[in-house]
Every structure is written in C-alpha cells, then in structure tokens.
C-alpha cells in the first residue's frame, strides 16, 4: 500500500542521513564543518525520525481499516501483500447506459419509479432517478479528470525530474571521491530525492483512488469484466 511504501522511503532517507551524520561528525571534529551546518543536519534527521514514527502509525491504521473492511481478524495482517494492485481503468462509450444497467443506487431508484402508480409519486421518483444519474455522471467525469491529470503529471515527473536526480547523485559521488564533499549539497540531494519519490507515490495513489472510485460508480459487471465497451 501507499502507507508501507512511504514508510520504506522515509526509512531509506533516515539511513542516508545517518551516514551523512557520521561524515559530518568527523568533519566537525576536524573543524571542517561549521556549527550551523552541523545543526541543520541534526534538525533534518530529527524531523525525519518523527516522520518515520508517523509513517509507522499510518501503516498500522491503514492495515486495521483494511482488515475491518474485509472482515478479517488482526492475526492475518502480516499476510497482506504491500504494493499497488494492477487495476485497469474501465471505459464505456455510454456512461449513462452503464450506470442505468449496473449502478445499485440507480437500480433501486428505477425499481421504485417503475412500481409507483401514475401521478405525483411517479413524477417524484422519475426526478430522483434523473438527479442521481446526473450526480453520478458528474462524479465519474470529475474522477476521470483526476486520473488523467495524475497520469500526465506522473509521466512528466518521471521524464523530467528522475533523470536530473540521478545525475545529481552521480555528481555527488564523483565529487566525494575527489575529496571535495559539500555537506549541505549532500543533504539537499538526499532530501530532495526522497521528496521526489514521495511525490511519485502520491500521484500513483491519486490514480489508484480515482480508478477505485470510478469502478464503484460504474458498478460491477454481471458477468466477466467488460473493458472498452
């Protein structure tokens, strides 16, 4: 899940910062690192450790919510597999027809409308169906827009940011090997790399949440899943 992935990202950053801190302590002892820079590193490490504790709590909460939703005991929590499941975005040519044929709320309201006697009750039920259909269609369109925007941003981020971070890390390693390590650049590189990974994770989460919401709106297929109707 996203919570587990975030916990691992924060843990990786803390390990990197601890390695940087070891170098910083040596430089500080040799008077080659000023007190301000050393303090900034210690503050960053303390903040990230606090973030790690919050990330662990989020994993616990997420696992508990998932087990409750699935009706499973807490003992099976360790058997849950982390990661984003492979779920396709359902697409249909006629969204209204799909909602009428498969959305549970619409189905119940249609049944009430069809069973109502002619007159005022019949007209009210028809209005309810039309209003719900419009609301669900708008909700579908909003989630589809979120999915498309997150997908585009994810592609742009991977294309533009990831290569730059990779090159920066290579440069840092090369400079370090030459004995010209800049502690603040090293710190910024480590923290910006994790921030970039967390942005990618957030975009992946938004895409997945949009897909799940859309599938809930469109309803389940009666038979095998039919994509691209």
Coordinates of N, CA, C and O in Angstrom, one line a residue, residues 5-7 9-10 13 48 51 55 157 191-205:
X5 N 4.8 1.9 1.4 CA 5.8 2.4 0.5 C 6.4 3.7 1.1 O 7.6 4.0 1.1
X6 N 5.6 4.6 1.7 CA 6.0 5.8 2.3 C 6.9 5.5 3.5 O 7.9 6.2 3.7
X7 N 6.5 4.5 4.3 CA 7.4 4.2 5.5 C 8.8 3.7 5.0 O 9.8 4.1 5.6
X9 N 10.3 4.6 2.2 CA 11.0 5.7 1.7 C 11.6 6.6 2.8 O 12.8 7.0 2.7
X10 N 10.8 6.8 3.8 CA 11.4 7.6 5.0 C 12.5 6.9 5.7 O 13.5 7.4 6.1
X13 N 15.6 7.3 3.7 CA 16.2 8.6 3.9 C 16.9 8.7 5.2 O 18.0 9.3 5.3
X48 N 12.9 13.9 10.3 CA 12.6 12.7 9.5 C 12.3 11.5 10.4 O 11.5 10.6 10.1
X51 N 8.9 11.9 11.4 CA 8.1 11.5 10.2 C 8.0 10.0 10.1 O 7.0 9.4 9.7
X55 N 4.7 7.7 10.0 CA 4.5 6.7 8.8 C 4.2 5.3 9.4 O 3.4 4.6 8.8
X157 N 6.8 14.0 -14.5 CA 7.7 13.9 -13.4 C 8.8 12.9 -13.6 O 10.0 13.2 -13.4
X191 N 17.5 14.8 0.6 CA 16.1 15.1 1.0 C 15.3 15.4 -0.2 O 14.1 15.0 -0.3
X192 N 15.8 16.0 -1.3 CA 15.0 16.2 -2.5 C 14.7 14.9 -3.2 O 13.7 14.8 -3.9
X193 N 15.6 14.0 -3.1 CA 15.4 12.7 -3.8 C 14.2 12.0 -3.1 O 13.3 11.5 -3.8
X194 N 14.1 12.0 -1.8 CA 13.0 11.4 -1.1 C 11.7 12.2 -1.4 O 10.7 11.6 -1.5
X195 N 11.8 13.5 -1.4 CA 10.6 14.3 -1.7 C 10.1 14.0 -3.1 O 8.9 13.9 -3.3
X196 N 11.0 13.7 -4.0 CA 10.6 13.4 -5.4 C 9.9 12.0 -5.4 O 8.8 11.8 -6.0
X197 N 10.4 11.1 -4.7 CA 9.8 9.7 -4.6 C 8.5 9.8 -3.9 O 7.5 9.1 -4.3
X198 N 8.3 10.6 -2.9 CA 7.0 10.8 -2.2 C 6.0 11.4 -3.2 O 4.8 11.1 -3.1
X199 N 6.5 12.4 -4.0 CA 5.6 13.0 -5.0 C 5.1 11.9 -6.0 O 3.9 11.9 -6.3
X200 N 6.0 11.1 -6.4 CA 5.6 10.0 -7.4 C 4.6 9.1 -6.7 O 3.6 8.6 -7.3
X201 N 4.8 8.8 -5.4 CA 3.9 7.9 -4.7 C 2.6 8.5 -4.5 O 1.5 7.8 -4.7
X202 N 2.5 9.8 -4.2 CA 1.3 10.5 -4.1 C 0.5 10.5 -5.4 O -0.8 10.3 -5.4
X203 N 1.2 10.7 -6.5 CA 0.5 10.6 -7.9 C 0.0 9.2 -8.2 O -1.1 9.1 -8.7
X204 N 0.7 8.2 -7.8 CA 0.3 6.8 -8.0 C -1.0 6.6 -7.2 O -1.9 5.9 -7.6
X205 N -1.0 7.1 -6.0 CA -2.1 6.9 -5.1 C -3.3 7.6 -5.6 O -4.4 7.0 -5.6

